[in-house]
Amino acid sequence: MIYRIAFIAAALVPVPAPAQTPTAPASGPAQVEVAVLARPVQRGEILSPDDFVYEKRSPNMGRGAIEAEAAKGLEAVRPLSPGSVVRVSDVITPRLVRRGEPVLIAYKVGGLTITTQGRALASAGAGEPVRVVTTSTQRTLDGFVAGNGLVRILY
């Protein structure tokens, strides 16, 4: 019972607030190092780590940004201005076959390889599927990009 009275008495007695110490002014939100472009990049250009510099930006600006090393060898899908943060949606694997450009179509069965000229109906990177049309028969074929301007047909 004595403990109960002491508890109630302690709850009713005002406690002075702790002394306020002067604090330094807030320096704003935390900053993070983000890779940004050092020069303008045109659509279709291949990026290298030398195209980037690191700047302090807000964490929101850094969200989704790719590092300079991760962008090495990737192709810009749109024009990018200097100082802009490069995101995953801004780059793709390099296009080895471009829409409308001539390609070499190769069909290989065992030791036999048949090649013909054609035209790409879409752009694609290494190992990606692409549709092509042969220039001699105008037949549309589905294949995979095997190299720069080379499409391999698999059946």
PDB file of C-alpha atoms in Angstrom:
ATOM      1  CA  MET A   1       0.000   0.000   0.000  1.00  0.00           C
ATOM      2  CA  ILE A   2       2.878   2.366   0.800  1.00  0.00           C
ATOM      3  CA  TYR A   3       4.300   1.709  -2.643  1.00  0.00           C
ATOM      4  CA  ARG A   4       0.974   2.607  -4.203  1.00  0.00           C
ATOM      5  CA  ILE A   5       0.861   5.963  -2.386  1.00  0.00           C
ATOM      6  CA  ALA A   6       4.488   6.722  -3.336  1.00  0.00           C
ATOM      7  CA  PHE A   7       3.715   5.918  -6.985  1.00  0.00           C
ATOM      8  CA  ILE A   8       0.659   8.191  -7.070  1.00  0.00           C
ATOM      9  CA  ALA A   9       2.594  10.972  -5.308  1.00  0.00           C
ATOM     10  CA  ALA A  10       5.428  10.680  -7.811  1.00  0.00           C
ATOM     11  CA  ALA A  11       2.967  10.902 -10.684  1.00  0.00           C
ATOM     12  CA  LEU A  12       1.448  14.111  -9.294  1.00  0.00           C
ATOM     13  CA  VAL A  13       4.727  15.936  -8.586  1.00  0.00           C
ATOM     14  CA  PRO A  14       5.837  17.997 -11.596  1.00  0.00           C
ATOM     15  CA  VAL A  15       9.245  17.099 -12.933  1.00  0.00           C
ATOM     16  CA  PRO A  16      11.308  19.958 -14.323  1.00  0.00           C
ATOM     17  CA  ALA A  17      12.225  19.633 -18.004  1.00  0.00           C
ATOM     18  CA  PRO A  18      15.875  18.872 -18.728  1.00  0.00           C
ATOM     19  CA  ALA A  19      18.026  21.845 -19.570  1.00  0.00           C
ATOM     20  CA  GLN A  20      17.983  22.615 -23.290  1.00  0.00           C
ATOM     21  CA  THR A  21      21.382  22.623 -24.905  1.00  0.00           C
ATOM     22  CA  PRO A  22      21.889  24.669 -28.041  1.00  0.00           C
ATOM     23  CA  THR A  23      21.912  22.441 -31.121  1.00  0.00           C
ATOM     24  CA  ALA A  24      23.587  23.004 -34.447  1.00  0.00           C
ATOM     25  CA  PRO A  25      21.241  24.012 -37.258  1.00  0.00           C
ATOM     26  CA  ALA A  26      19.951  21.099 -39.292  1.00  0.00           C
ATOM     27  CA  SER A  27      22.098  20.514 -42.354  1.00  0.00           C
ATOM     28  CA  GLY A  28      19.238  19.138 -44.456  1.00  0.00           C
ATOM     29  CA  PRO A  29      18.606  15.599 -45.574  1.00  0.00           C
ATOM     30  CA  ALA A  30      21.453  13.164 -45.951  1.00  0.00           C
ATOM     31  CA  GLN A  31      23.248  13.176 -49.285  1.00  0.00           C
ATOM     32  CA  VAL A  32      24.447  10.143 -51.252  1.00  0.00           C
ATOM     33  CA  GLU A  33      27.083   9.803 -53.955  1.00  0.00           C
ATOM     34  CA  VAL A  34      25.401   9.166 -57.311  1.00  0.00           C
ATOM     35  CA  ALA A  35      26.924   8.548 -60.739  1.00  0.00           C
ATOM     36  CA  VAL A  36      25.763  11.250 -63.179  1.00  0.00           C
ATOM     37  CA  LEU A  37      26.717  11.866 -66.784  1.00  0.00           C
ATOM     38  CA  ALA A  38      29.686  14.143 -67.402  1.00  0.00           C
ATOM     39  CA  ARG A  39      28.801  14.805 -71.062  1.00  0.00           C
ATOM     40  CA  PRO A  40      25.759  14.654 -73.337  1.00  0.00           C
ATOM     41  CA  VAL A  41      24.989  11.166 -74.662  1.00  0.00           C
ATOM     42  CA  GLN A  42      22.993  10.604 -77.849  1.00  0.00           C
ATOM     43  CA  ARG A  43      20.557   7.764 -78.477  1.00  0.00           C
ATOM     44  CA  GLY A  44      22.431   4.643 -79.580  1.00  0.00           C
ATOM     45  CA  GLU A  45      25.768   5.615 -78.017  1.00  0.00           C
ATOM     46  CA  ILE A  46      27.640   3.017 -75.987  1.00  0.00           C
ATOM     47  CA  LEU A  47      28.439   4.150 -72.432  1.00  0.00           C
ATOM     48  CA  SER A  48      31.754   3.773 -70.644  1.00  0.00           C
ATOM     49  CA  PRO A  49      32.758   4.481 -67.023  1.00  0.00           C
ATOM     50  CA  ASP A  50      34.622   7.597 -68.257  1.00  0.00           C
ATOM     51  CA  ASP A  51      31.246   9.160 -69.173  1.00  0.00           C
ATOM     52  CA  PHE A  52      30.342   9.462 -65.473  1.00  0.00           C
ATOM     53  CA  VAL A  53      31.288  11.615 -62.504  1.00  0.00           C
ATOM     54  CA  TYR A  54      30.079  11.225 -58.926  1.00  0.00           C
ATOM     55  CA  GLU A  55      28.063  13.991 -57.279  1.00  0.00           C
ATOM     56  CA  LYS A  56      26.214  14.290 -53.995  1.00  0.00           C
ATOM     57  CA  ARG A  57      22.460  14.136 -54.505  1.00  0.00           C
ATOM     58  CA  SER A  58      19.406  13.501 -52.341  1.00  0.00           C
ATOM     59  CA  PRO A  59      18.575   9.843 -51.662  1.00  0.00           C
ATOM     60  CA  ASN A  60      15.462  10.162 -53.840  1.00  0.00           C
ATOM     61  CA  MET A  61      17.590  11.149 -56.840  1.00  0.00           C
ATOM     62  CA  GLY A  62      19.879   8.189 -56.227  1.00  0.00           C
ATOM     63  CA  ARG A  63      17.051   5.670 -56.157  1.00  0.00           C
ATOM     64  CA  GLY A  64      17.189   3.455 -59.262  1.00  0.00           C
ATOM     65  CA  ALA A  65      20.469   4.935 -60.515  1.00  0.00           C
ATOM     66  CA  ILE A  66      23.022   2.574 -61.996  1.00  0.00           C
ATOM     67  CA  GLU A  67      26.725   2.679 -61.205  1.00  0.00           C
ATOM     68  CA  ALA A  68      29.289   3.709 -63.794  1.00  0.00           C
ATOM     69  CA  GLU A  69      30.782   0.191 -63.970  1.00  0.00           C
ATOM     70  CA  ALA A  70      27.334  -1.371 -64.446  1.00  0.00           C
ATOM     71  CA  ALA A  71      26.657   0.956 -67.402  1.00  0.00           C
ATOM     72  CA  LYS A  72      29.865  -0.078 -69.159  1.00  0.00           C
ATOM     73  CA  GLY A  73      29.055  -1.338 -72.661  1.00  0.00           C
ATOM     74  CA  LEU A  74      25.328  -0.521 -72.505  1.00  0.00           C
ATOM     75  CA  GLU A  75      23.528   1.552 -75.137  1.00  0.00           C
ATOM     76  CA  ALA A  76      21.461   4.683 -74.437  1.00  0.00           C
ATOM     77  CA  VAL A  77      17.818   4.352 -75.500  1.00  0.00           C
ATOM     78  CA  ARG A  78      17.239   8.124 -75.570  1.00  0.00           C
ATOM     79  CA  PRO A  79      19.312  11.305 -75.507  1.00  0.00           C
ATOM     80  CA  LEU A  80      20.714  11.951 -72.014  1.00  0.00           C
ATOM     81  CA  SER A  81      21.929  15.332 -70.801  1.00  0.00           C
ATOM     82  CA  PRO A  82      25.006  16.050 -68.678  1.00  0.00           C
ATOM     83  CA  GLY A  83      24.352  15.908 -64.946  1.00  0.00           C
ATOM     84  CA  SER A  84      21.439  13.501 -65.340  1.00  0.00           C
ATOM     85  CA  VAL A  85      21.165  10.301 -63.338  1.00  0.00           C
ATOM     86  CA  VAL A  86      21.144   7.193 -65.549  1.00  0.00           C
ATOM     87  CA  ARG A  87      18.524   4.630 -64.601  1.00  0.00           C
ATOM     88  CA  VAL A  88      18.057   1.027 -65.736  1.00  0.00           C
ATOM     89  CA  SER A  89      15.244   2.094 -68.081  1.00  0.00           C
ATOM     90  CA  ASP A  90      17.635   4.496 -69.890  1.00  0.00           C
ATOM     91  CA  VAL A  91      19.995   1.786 -71.187  1.00  0.00           C
ATOM     92  CA  ILE A  92      19.802  -1.560 -73.001  1.00  0.00           C
ATOM     93  CA  THR A  93      22.240  -4.158 -74.285  1.00  0.00           C
ATOM     94  CA  PRO A  94      23.850  -2.953 -77.542  1.00  0.00           C
ATOM     95  CA  ARG A  95      21.776  -3.540 -80.659  1.00  0.00           C
ATOM     96  CA  LEU A  96      23.751  -5.772 -83.034  1.00  0.00           C
ATOM     97  CA  VAL A  97      20.874  -5.867 -85.522  1.00  0.00           C
ATOM     98  CA  ARG A  98      18.850  -2.758 -86.311  1.00  0.00           C
ATOM     99  CA  ARG A  99      15.409  -2.552 -87.895  1.00  0.00           C
ATOM    100  CA  GLY A 100      15.526  -2.145 -91.662  1.00  0.00           C
ATOM    101  CA  GLU A 101      19.244  -2.885 -91.963  1.00  0.00           C
ATOM    102  CA  PRO A 102      20.619  -5.786 -94.026  1.00  0.00           C
ATOM    103  CA  VAL A 103      21.540  -8.966 -92.168  1.00  0.00           C
ATOM    104  CA  LEU A 104      23.115 -12.294 -92.996  1.00  0.00           C
ATOM    105  CA  ILE A 105      20.698 -15.140 -92.243  1.00  0.00           C
ATOM    106  CA  ALA A 106      22.295 -18.480 -91.375  1.00  0.00           C
ATOM    107  CA  TYR A 107      20.494 -21.824 -91.075  1.00  0.00           C
ATOM    108  CA  LYS A 108      22.684 -24.669 -89.829  1.00  0.00           C
ATOM    109  CA  VAL A 109      21.780 -28.366 -89.734  1.00  0.00           C
ATOM    110  CA  GLY A 110      24.576 -30.780 -88.828  1.00  0.00           C
ATOM    111  CA  GLY A 111      27.513 -29.956 -91.126  1.00  0.00           C
ATOM    112  CA  LEU A 112      25.379 -28.056 -93.639  1.00  0.00           C
ATOM    113  CA  THR A 113      25.083 -24.261 -93.387  1.00  0.00           C
ATOM    114  CA  ILE A 114      22.812 -22.261 -95.667  1.00  0.00           C
ATOM    115  CA  THR A 115      23.197 -18.488 -95.719  1.00  0.00           C
ATOM    116  CA  THR A 116      21.207 -15.786 -97.465  1.00  0.00           C
ATOM    117  CA  GLN A 117      20.774 -12.049 -97.298  1.00  0.00           C
ATOM    118  CA  GLY A 118      17.843 -10.500 -95.486  1.00  0.00           C
ATOM    119  CA  ARG A 119      16.499  -7.450 -93.700  1.00  0.00           C
ATOM    120  CA  ALA A 120      15.766  -7.115 -90.000  1.00  0.00           C
ATOM    121  CA  LEU A 121      12.171  -6.334 -89.025  1.00  0.00           C
ATOM    122  CA  ALA A 122      13.181  -5.251 -85.510  1.00  0.00           C
ATOM    123  CA  SER A 123      16.261  -4.232 -83.532  1.00  0.00           C
ATOM    124  CA  ALA A 124      17.826  -6.766 -81.155  1.00  0.00           C
ATOM    125  CA  GLY A 125      20.933  -7.459 -79.095  1.00  0.00           C
ATOM    126  CA  ALA A 126      23.096 -10.552 -78.776  1.00  0.00           C
ATOM    127  CA  GLY A 127      21.066 -13.708 -78.119  1.00  0.00           C
ATOM    128  CA  GLU A 128      17.719 -11.917 -78.413  1.00  0.00           C
ATOM    129  CA  PRO A 129      14.979 -13.108 -80.766  1.00  0.00           C
ATOM    130  CA  VAL A 130      14.411 -11.138 -83.980  1.00  0.00           C
ATOM    131  CA  ARG A 131      12.230 -11.434 -87.091  1.00  0.00           C
ATOM    132  CA  VAL A 132      13.884 -11.129 -90.478  1.00  0.00           C
ATOM    133  CA  VAL A 133      12.679 -11.278 -94.082  1.00  0.00           C
ATOM    134  CA  THR A 134      14.773 -12.856 -96.820  1.00  0.00           C
ATOM    135  CA  THR A 135      15.523 -10.570 -99.766  1.00  0.00           C
ATOM    136  CA  SER A 136      15.273 -13.377-102.349  1.00  0.00           C
ATOM    137  CA  THR A 137      11.947 -15.009-101.362  1.00  0.00           C
ATOM    138  CA  GLN A 138      10.397 -12.346 -99.093  1.00  0.00           C
ATOM    139  CA  ARG A 139       9.782 -15.076 -96.514  1.00  0.00           C
ATOM    140  CA  THR A 140       9.606 -14.005 -92.862  1.00  0.00           C
ATOM    141  CA  LEU A 141      11.709 -16.050 -90.446  1.00  0.00           C
ATOM    142  CA  ASP A 142      12.259 -16.011 -86.685  1.00  0.00           C
ATOM    143  CA  GLY A 143      15.803 -16.284 -85.406  1.00  0.00           C
ATOM    144  CA  PHE A 144      18.286 -15.182 -82.766  1.00  0.00           C
ATOM    145  CA  VAL A 145      21.036 -12.597 -83.075  1.00  0.00           C
ATOM    146  CA  ALA A 146      24.372 -14.424 -83.214  1.00  0.00           C
ATOM    147  CA  GLY A 147      26.646 -11.485 -83.953  1.00  0.00           C
ATOM    148  CA  ASN A 148      26.893  -8.074 -85.553  1.00  0.00           C
ATOM    149  CA  GLY A 149      24.464  -8.287 -88.492  1.00  0.00           C
ATOM    150  CA  LEU A 150      24.165 -12.089 -88.191  1.00  0.00           C
ATOM    151  CA  VAL A 151      20.907 -13.921 -87.446  1.00  0.00           C
ATOM    152  CA  ARG A 152      20.838 -17.643 -86.816  1.00  0.00           C
ATOM    153  CA  ILE A 153      17.646 -19.547 -87.642  1.00  0.00           C
ATOM    154  CA  LEU A 154      16.826 -22.469 -85.342  1.00  0.00           C
ATOM    155  CA  TYR A 155      14.372 -25.196 -86.287  1.00  0.00           C
TER     156      TYR A 155
END
